[in-house]
């Protein structure tokens, strides 16, 4: 995740020493739309990206909110992403839809693919959206949550740029490659997790470098392949997957699903395609949707799952993934969200 993230993990608004600007979601959306339109997006494309950023701000995942505007603008100004994209659908099989992104940012394509994927999953029991030729700078959970809110079990996978070495290797090959999973729940928001396959988000490594902090063990290696806790050395070398060979295999799987399977780039190819422009990763995303009504226990499966959730939640200290975001959602509804003044100023400068 190449920007300067820090997404999940915090329950509270960050009120450090820095000056912050408080915005409502409507104000944040308007700011994003204006800046994207000043940099080549039409209203449709700008609105899809801005809405997606506001979902992140709403849930206090600020690293996928307005924080991403400068990177989107750089990707537009480099002539990489198409701000006037019109993605189109192609049926490859009854349950396989290819979504040609027309070099759109991912949330633009999701608007085109969402309903057809749901319809294909309901009629076939299972369906796949092979989303190609797009720029992914976003979290996976918004689309997965939207599918599971419609009663479907959902998965999403995307690769990015080579930052992570395979276990035992010395050079970066994999992206930080996230995967997300959603499970619908009766009368409640779905259970959703969304996690990178790297031990630490790239942005956290960058922030540690900026702030002169030492990294935990097993986050990365230097350019000679030696373990190091020096973030600068890791940025020159490679990050490591979480959980050793297990995370490494997940990163590998995600490369294959979001790349070769659907006919799009591996992370190493996305870097080549970028040709030093520093743009967002150009590539693909695989989204799968399963309709529980078409599997073995349509009447009972939702209640059956709740038995597991009840046991998990009965333990002190345990929670379900996604619950932090759902809690945060209630807070931002009242008080809006905060961005650093410096980011607010940069966004305004990018409109000039
Ligand atoms: P985190 O490690 O912060 O969180 C991963 C998941 O674990 C979340 O679903 C989170 O739920 C859940 N979780 C965290 N703590 C607990 C807990 N104590 N109990 C149960 N569940 C828990 O996320 P990452 O840093 O790995 O990824 C951040 C985001 O960055 C993701 O949205 C991902 O899609 C995105 N990303 C995008 C990339 C791209 O190329 N487009 C590349 C890499 C990452 P909760 O949200 O409720 O805390």
Coordinates of C-alpha atoms and ligand atoms in Angstrom, one line a residue:
X1 CA 0.0 0.0 0.0
X2 CA 2.2 2.7 -1.3
X3 CA 1.0 6.0 -0.1
X4 CA 1.5 7.1 3.5
X5 CA -1.3 5.1 5.1
X6 CA -2.2 4.2 8.6
X7 CA -5.7 3.0 8.1
X8 CA -7.2 0.6 10.5
X9 CA -6.3 0.2 14.1
X10 CA -7.3 3.4 15.8
X11 CA -10.5 3.8 17.7
X12 CA -10.2 7.4 18.4
X13 CA -9.7 10.6 16.4
X14 CA -6.2 11.5 16.2
X15 CA -5.7 14.9 17.9
X16 CA -1.9 15.2 18.0
X17 CA 0.1 18.4 17.9
X18 CA -0.7 19.0 14.3
X19 CA -3.4 21.5 13.3
X20 CA -6.4 19.7 11.9
X21 CA -9.4 20.7 9.8
X22 CA -12.8 19.3 10.8
X23 CA -15.1 18.5 7.8
X24 CA -18.5 17.0 7.4
X25 CA -18.7 14.0 5.0
X26 CA -20.6 16.3 2.5
X27 CA -17.8 18.9 2.7
X28 CA -15.1 16.3 2.2
X29 CA -16.9 14.8 -0.8
X30 CA -17.3 18.3 -2.4
X31 CA -13.6 19.0 -1.8
X32 CA -12.6 15.7 -3.4
X33 CA -14.9 16.1 -6.4
X34 CA -13.7 19.6 -7.0
X35 CA -10.0 18.6 -6.9
X36 CA -10.5 15.5 -9.1
X37 CA -12.5 17.5 -11.6
X38 CA -9.8 20.2 -11.7
X39 CA -7.4 17.4 -12.6
X40 CA -9.2 15.8 -15.5
X41 CA -12.0 13.7 -14.0
X42 CA -15.5 14.1 -15.3
X43 CA -18.3 14.3 -12.7
X44 CA -19.1 10.6 -12.8
X45 CA -15.6 9.4 -12.2
X46 CA -14.9 12.1 -9.6
X47 CA -18.1 11.2 -7.7
X48 CA -17.3 7.5 -7.6
X49 CA -13.8 8.1 -6.2
X50 CA -15.0 10.8 -3.7
X51 CA -17.8 8.7 -2.4
X52 CA -15.4 5.8 -1.8
X53 CA -13.0 8.1 0.1
X54 CA -15.9 9.3 2.2
X55 CA -16.7 5.7 3.2
X56 CA -13.2 5.5 4.4
X57 CA -13.4 8.8 6.3
X58 CA -16.8 7.8 7.7
X59 CA -15.2 4.7 9.2
X60 CA -12.0 6.5 10.3
X61 CA -9.8 4.6 7.8
X62 CA -8.1 7.9 7.0
X63 CA -5.4 6.3 4.9
X64 CA -8.0 5.6 2.2
X65 CA -9.7 8.9 2.5
X66 CA -8.7 12.4 1.4
X67 CA -5.1 11.4 2.2
X68 CA -5.2 9.6 -1.2
X69 CA -6.1 12.7 -3.3
X70 CA -2.5 13.7 -4.0
X71 CA -1.7 10.2 -5.3
X72 CA -4.9 10.1 -7.4
X73 CA -3.9 13.5 -8.9
X74 CA -0.4 12.3 -9.6
X75 CA -1.8 9.3 -11.4
X76 CA -4.1 11.5 -13.5
X77 CA -1.4 14.1 -14.2
X78 CA 1.0 11.3 -15.3
X79 CA -1.6 10.4 -18.0
X80 CA -2.1 6.9 -16.4
X81 CA -5.6 6.8 -14.9
X82 CA -8.5 7.9 -17.1
X83 CA -10.6 10.4 -15.4
X84 CA -13.3 10.1 -18.0
X85 CA -13.4 6.3 -18.0
X86 CA -16.4 4.3 -19.1
X87 CA -15.9 0.7 -17.9
X88 CA -17.7 -2.0 -19.8
X89 CA -18.9 -5.5 -19.1
X90 CA -18.3 -8.7 -21.0
X91 CA -19.9 -12.0 -20.2
X92 CA -17.2 -14.7 -20.3
X93 CA -19.3 -17.5 -19.0
X94 CA -22.7 -17.6 -17.2
X95 CA -21.0 -16.9 -13.9
X96 CA -17.9 -15.0 -15.0
X97 CA -18.1 -11.4 -15.9
X98 CA -15.1 -9.4 -17.2
X99 CA -15.2 -5.8 -16.3
X100 CA -12.9 -3.7 -18.6
X101 CA -11.9 -0.8 -16.5
X102 CA -10.9 1.7 -19.3
X103 CA -8.1 2.7 -16.9
X104 CA -10.6 3.9 -14.3
X105 CA -9.9 4.2 -10.6
X106 CA -11.4 1.0 -9.0
X107 CA -14.5 2.6 -7.4
X108 CA -15.7 3.8 -10.8
X109 CA -15.6 0.2 -12.1
X110 CA -17.4 -1.1 -8.9
X111 CA -20.4 1.0 -9.9
X112 CA -20.6 -0.8 -13.2
X113 CA -19.9 -4.3 -11.9
X114 CA -21.9 -4.4 -8.6
X115 CA -25.5 -5.2 -9.8
X116 CA -24.4 -7.6 -12.6
X117 CA -22.3 -9.5 -10.1
X118 CA -25.2 -9.8 -7.7
X119 CA -27.5 -11.0 -10.4
X120 CA -25.0 -13.5 -11.7
X121 CA -24.4 -14.9 -8.2
X122 CA -28.2 -15.2 -7.5
X123 CA -28.8 -17.0 -10.7
X124 CA -25.8 -19.3 -10.6
X125 CA -25.2 -19.6 -6.8
X126 CA -21.6 -18.3 -7.4
X127 CA -20.2 -15.7 -9.7
X128 CA -16.9 -13.9 -10.4
X129 CA -16.1 -10.4 -11.5
X130 CA -12.8 -10.2 -13.3
X131 CA -12.0 -6.5 -13.1
X132 CA -9.1 -5.5 -15.4
X133 CA -7.3 -2.4 -16.6
X134 CA -7.9 -0.2 -13.6
X135 CA -6.0 1.7 -10.9
X136 CA -6.5 0.4 -7.4
X137 CA -5.6 2.9 -4.6
X138 CA -8.3 1.9 -2.3
X139 CA -9.4 -0.5 0.5
X140 CA -11.3 -3.6 -0.6
X141 CA -13.9 -3.6 2.1
X142 CA -16.4 -1.1 0.7
X143 CA -17.3 -3.3 -2.3
X144 CA -17.2 -6.5 -0.2
X145 CA -19.4 -5.0 2.5
X146 CA -21.8 -3.8 -0.2
X147 CA -22.1 -7.3 -1.6
X148 CA -22.6 -8.9 1.8
X149 CA -25.2 -6.3 2.7
X150 CA -27.1 -7.8 -0.3
X151 CA -27.0 -11.2 1.4
X152 CA -24.0 -12.6 -0.4
X153 CA -20.8 -14.1 0.9
X154 CA -18.0 -12.2 -0.9
X155 CA -14.3 -12.2 -1.4
X156 CA -12.0 -9.6 -3.1
X157 CA -8.3 -9.7 -4.0
X158 CA -5.9 -7.3 -5.6
X159 CA -2.2 -7.0 -6.2
X160 CA -0.2 -3.7 -6.3
X161 CA 3.5 -3.0 -6.8
X162 CA 6.5 -5.1 -5.8
X163 CA 7.2 -4.3 -2.1
X164 CA 7.2 -7.8 -0.4
X165 CA 9.8 -10.5 -0.8
X166 CA 8.7 -14.1 -1.0
X167 CA 9.7 -16.1 2.1
X168 CA 13.4 -17.0 1.8
X169 CA 13.9 -14.5 -1.0
X170 CA 15.7 -11.2 -1.1
X171 CA 14.0 -9.1 -3.7
X172 CA 10.4 -7.6 -3.6
X173 CA 8.1 -9.5 -5.9
X174 CA 4.6 -9.3 -4.3
X175 CA 2.5 -6.3 -3.6
X176 CA 1.2 -5.8 -0.1
X177 CA -1.7 -7.7 -1.7
X178 CA -4.9 -7.4 0.4
X179 CA -7.8 -9.8 0.5
X180 CA -11.2 -9.2 2.0
X181 CA -14.0 -11.5 3.0
X182 CA -17.7 -10.6 3.8
X183 CA -20.4 -12.7 5.5
X184 CA -24.0 -11.4 5.6
X185 CA -25.8 -11.2 9.0
X186 CA -29.5 -11.0 9.7
X187 CA -30.5 -7.5 10.8
X188 CA -26.9 -6.4 11.3
X189 CA -24.1 -5.1 9.1
X190 CA -22.1 -8.0 7.7
X191 CA -18.9 -9.4 9.1
X192 CA -16.1 -8.1 7.0
X193 CA -12.3 -8.4 7.2
X194 CA -9.9 -6.8 4.9
X195 CA -6.2 -7.3 5.4
X196 CA -2.9 -6.9 3.6
X197 CA -0.6 -9.9 3.3
X198 CA 2.5 -8.0 4.3
X199 CA 3.5 -7.9 8.0
X200 CA 3.1 -4.2 8.1
X201 CA 1.4 -1.7 5.8
X202 CA 3.9 0.1 3.6
X203 CA 2.8 3.5 4.9
X204 CA 3.6 2.4 8.4
X205 CA 7.1 1.6 7.3
X206 CA 7.4 5.0 5.6
X207 CA 6.1 6.8 8.7
X208 CA 8.6 4.9 10.9
X209 CA 11.3 6.1 8.5
X210 CA 10.0 9.7 8.6
X211 CA 9.8 9.7 12.4
X212 CA 13.1 7.9 13.0
X213 CA 11.5 4.8 14.7
X214 CA 12.7 1.3 14.7
X215 CA 10.5 -1.4 13.2
X216 CA 9.4 -4.6 15.0
X217 CA 11.2 -7.8 14.1
X218 CA 10.2 -9.6 10.9
X219 CA 8.8 -6.6 9.1
X220 CA 11.5 -6.4 6.4
X221 CA 15.0 -7.1 5.1
X222 CA 17.7 -4.8 3.7
X223 CA 18.8 -4.8 0.1
X224 CA 21.2 -7.7 0.8
X225 CA 18.4 -9.8 2.2
X226 CA 19.5 -9.4 5.9
X227 CA 16.8 -8.9 8.5
X228 CA 16.7 -5.3 9.7
X229 CA 14.6 -3.1 11.9
X230 CA 15.8 0.0 10.1
X231 CA 12.8 1.3 8.1
X232 CA 15.0 3.1 5.5
X233 CA 16.8 -0.1 4.9
X234 CA 13.5 -2.0 4.5
X235 CA 12.3 0.6 2.0
X236 CA 15.5 0.1 0.0
X237 CA 15.2 -3.7 0.5
X238 CA 11.9 -5.5 0.9
X239 CA 9.0 -5.9 3.2
X240 CA 8.1 -9.4 4.5
X241 CA 4.8 -11.2 4.4
X242 CA 3.0 -11.7 7.7
X243 CA 3.4 -15.1 9.3
X244 CA 6.4 -16.3 7.3
X245 CA 5.6 -18.8 4.6
X246 CA 1.9 -18.8 5.3
X247 CA 1.5 -15.1 4.5
X248 CA 3.9 -15.6 1.6
X249 CA 1.6 -18.2 0.1
X250 CA -1.4 -15.9 0.5
X251 CA 0.5 -13.1 -1.3
X252 CA 1.4 -15.6 -4.1
X253 CA -2.3 -16.7 -4.4
X254 CA -3.5 -13.1 -4.6
X255 CA -0.9 -12.3 -7.4
X256 CA -2.2 -15.3 -9.4
X257 CA -5.9 -14.5 -8.8
X258 CA -5.7 -10.8 -9.5
X259 CA -3.1 -11.2 -12.3
X260 CA -2.7 -14.2 -14.6
X261 CA -6.1 -15.7 -13.9
X262 CA -8.0 -12.6 -15.1
X263 CA -5.4 -11.5 -17.7
X264 CA -3.9 -8.6 -15.9
X265 CA -0.5 -7.5 -14.4
X266 CA 1.5 -9.1 -11.7
X267 CA 2.9 -6.6 -9.3
X268 CA 6.3 -6.8 -11.0
X269 CA 4.7 -6.0 -14.3
X270 CA 2.7 -3.2 -12.8
X271 CA 6.0 -1.6 -11.8
X272 CA 7.3 -2.0 -15.4
X273 CA 4.0 -0.4 -16.7
X274 CA 4.5 2.5 -14.3
X275 CA 7.9 3.2 -15.8
X276 CA 9.0 5.4 -12.9
X277 CA 5.9 7.7 -13.0
X278 CA 5.1 6.9 -9.3
X279 CA 1.5 6.4 -10.2
X280 CA -1.0 4.1 -8.5
X281 CA -0.8 0.4 -9.3
X282 CA -2.3 -0.5 -12.7
X283 CA -3.8 -3.9 -12.6
X284 CA -6.8 -6.1 -11.8
X285 CA -9.1 -7.2 -9.0
X286 CA -11.0 -10.5 -8.6
X287 CA -14.3 -10.3 -6.8
X288 CA -16.2 -13.5 -5.9
X289 CA -19.8 -13.6 -4.7
X290 CA -21.7 -16.7 -3.3
X291 CA -25.4 -16.8 -2.7
X292 CA -26.1 -18.7 0.6
X293 CA -29.6 -19.5 -0.6
X294 CA -28.1 -21.8 -3.3
X295 CA -25.8 -23.8 -1.0
X296 CA -26.5 -26.6 1.4
X297 CA -28.4 -24.9 4.3
X298 CA -30.3 -21.9 3.0
X299 CA -32.6 -21.7 6.0
X300 CA -30.1 -22.3 8.7
X301 CA -26.7 -21.1 7.7
X302 CA -27.1 -17.5 9.0
X303 CA -28.2 -18.6 12.5
X304 CA -25.6 -21.3 12.5
X305 CA -22.9 -18.7 11.9
X306 CA -24.2 -16.6 14.7
X307 CA -23.5 -19.4 17.1
X308 CA -19.8 -19.0 16.3
X309 CA -20.0 -15.2 16.6
X310 CA -21.7 -15.5 20.0
X311 CA -18.9 -17.7 21.3
X312 CA -16.2 -15.4 20.0
X313 CA -18.0 -12.3 21.4
X314 CA -18.5 -14.0 24.8
X315 CA -14.8 -13.8 25.4
X316 CA -13.3 -10.7 27.0
X317 CA -11.0 -8.9 24.6
X318 CA -12.2 -10.6 21.4
X319 CA -14.3 -8.9 18.8
X320 CA -15.3 -9.5 15.2
X321 CA -13.4 -7.9 12.3
X322 CA -15.2 -4.9 11.0
X323 CA -16.7 -3.9 14.3
X324 CA -14.1 -1.1 14.8
X325 CA -15.3 0.5 11.6
X326 CA -19.0 0.1 12.5
X327 CA -18.3 1.8 15.8
X328 CA -16.4 4.6 14.2
X329 CA -19.2 5.1 11.7
X330 CA -21.5 6.3 14.5
X331 CA -18.9 8.8 15.7
X332 CA -18.3 10.5 12.4
X333 CA -22.0 10.8 11.7
X334 CA -22.1 13.3 14.6
X335 CA -18.8 15.0 14.5
X336 CA -17.5 14.7 10.9
X337 CA -13.9 13.8 10.4
X338 CA -10.5 15.5 10.7
X339 CA -7.6 15.9 8.3
X340 CA -4.3 17.6 8.8
X341 CA -4.3 21.3 7.8
X342 CA -1.2 20.5 5.6
X343 CA -3.3 17.9 3.6
X344 CA -6.2 20.3 3.3
X345 CA -3.8 23.0 2.0
X346 CA -2.2 20.5 -0.5
X347 CA -5.6 19.5 -1.9
X348 CA -6.5 23.2 -2.4
X349 CA -3.1 23.8 -4.1
X350 CA -3.7 20.8 -6.4
X351 CA -6.8 22.6 -7.7
X352 CA -4.7 25.5 -9.0
Ligands
LIG1 P1 -5.3 -4.1 9.6 O1 -4.2 -5.0 9.9 O2 -5.4 -2.8 10.3 O3 -6.7 -4.9 9.8 C1 -6.9 -6.1 9.1 C2 -8.3 -6.6 9.5 O4 -8.2 -7.2 10.8 C3 -9.4 -5.7 9.5 O5 -10.5 -6.2 8.9 C4 -9.6 -5.4 11.0 O6 -11.0 -5.1 11.3 C5 -9.3 -6.8 11.6 N1 -8.9 -6.7 13.0 C6 -7.9 -5.9 13.5 N2 -7.8 -6.1 14.8 C7 -8.7 -7.0 15.1 C8 -9.1 -7.7 16.3 N3 -8.5 -7.4 17.5 N4 -10.0 -8.6 16.3 C9 -10.6 -8.9 15.1 N5 -10.3 -8.4 13.9 C10 -9.4 -7.4 14.0 O7 -5.4 -3.8 8.0 P2 -4.1 -3.8 7.0 O8 -3.1 -2.8 7.4 O9 -3.7 -5.2 6.7 O10 -4.9 -3.2 5.7 C11 -5.4 -1.9 5.7 C12 -6.2 -1.6 4.5 O11 -5.4 -1.3 3.4 C13 -7.2 -2.6 4.0 O12 -8.5 -2.0 3.8 C14 -6.7 -3.1 2.6 O13 -7.6 -3.3 1.6 C15 -5.9 -1.8 2.2 N6 -4.8 -2.2 1.3 C16 -5.0 -1.9 0.0 C17 -4.0 -2.2 -1.0 C18 -4.2 -1.9 -2.4 O14 -3.3 -2.2 -3.2 N7 -5.3 -1.4 -2.8 C19 -2.7 -2.8 -0.5 C20 -2.7 -3.2 0.9 C21 -3.7 -2.8 1.8 P3 -11.4 -3.6 11.7 O15 -11.4 -2.8 10.5 O16 -12.7 -3.7 12.4 O17 -10.3 -3.1 12.7

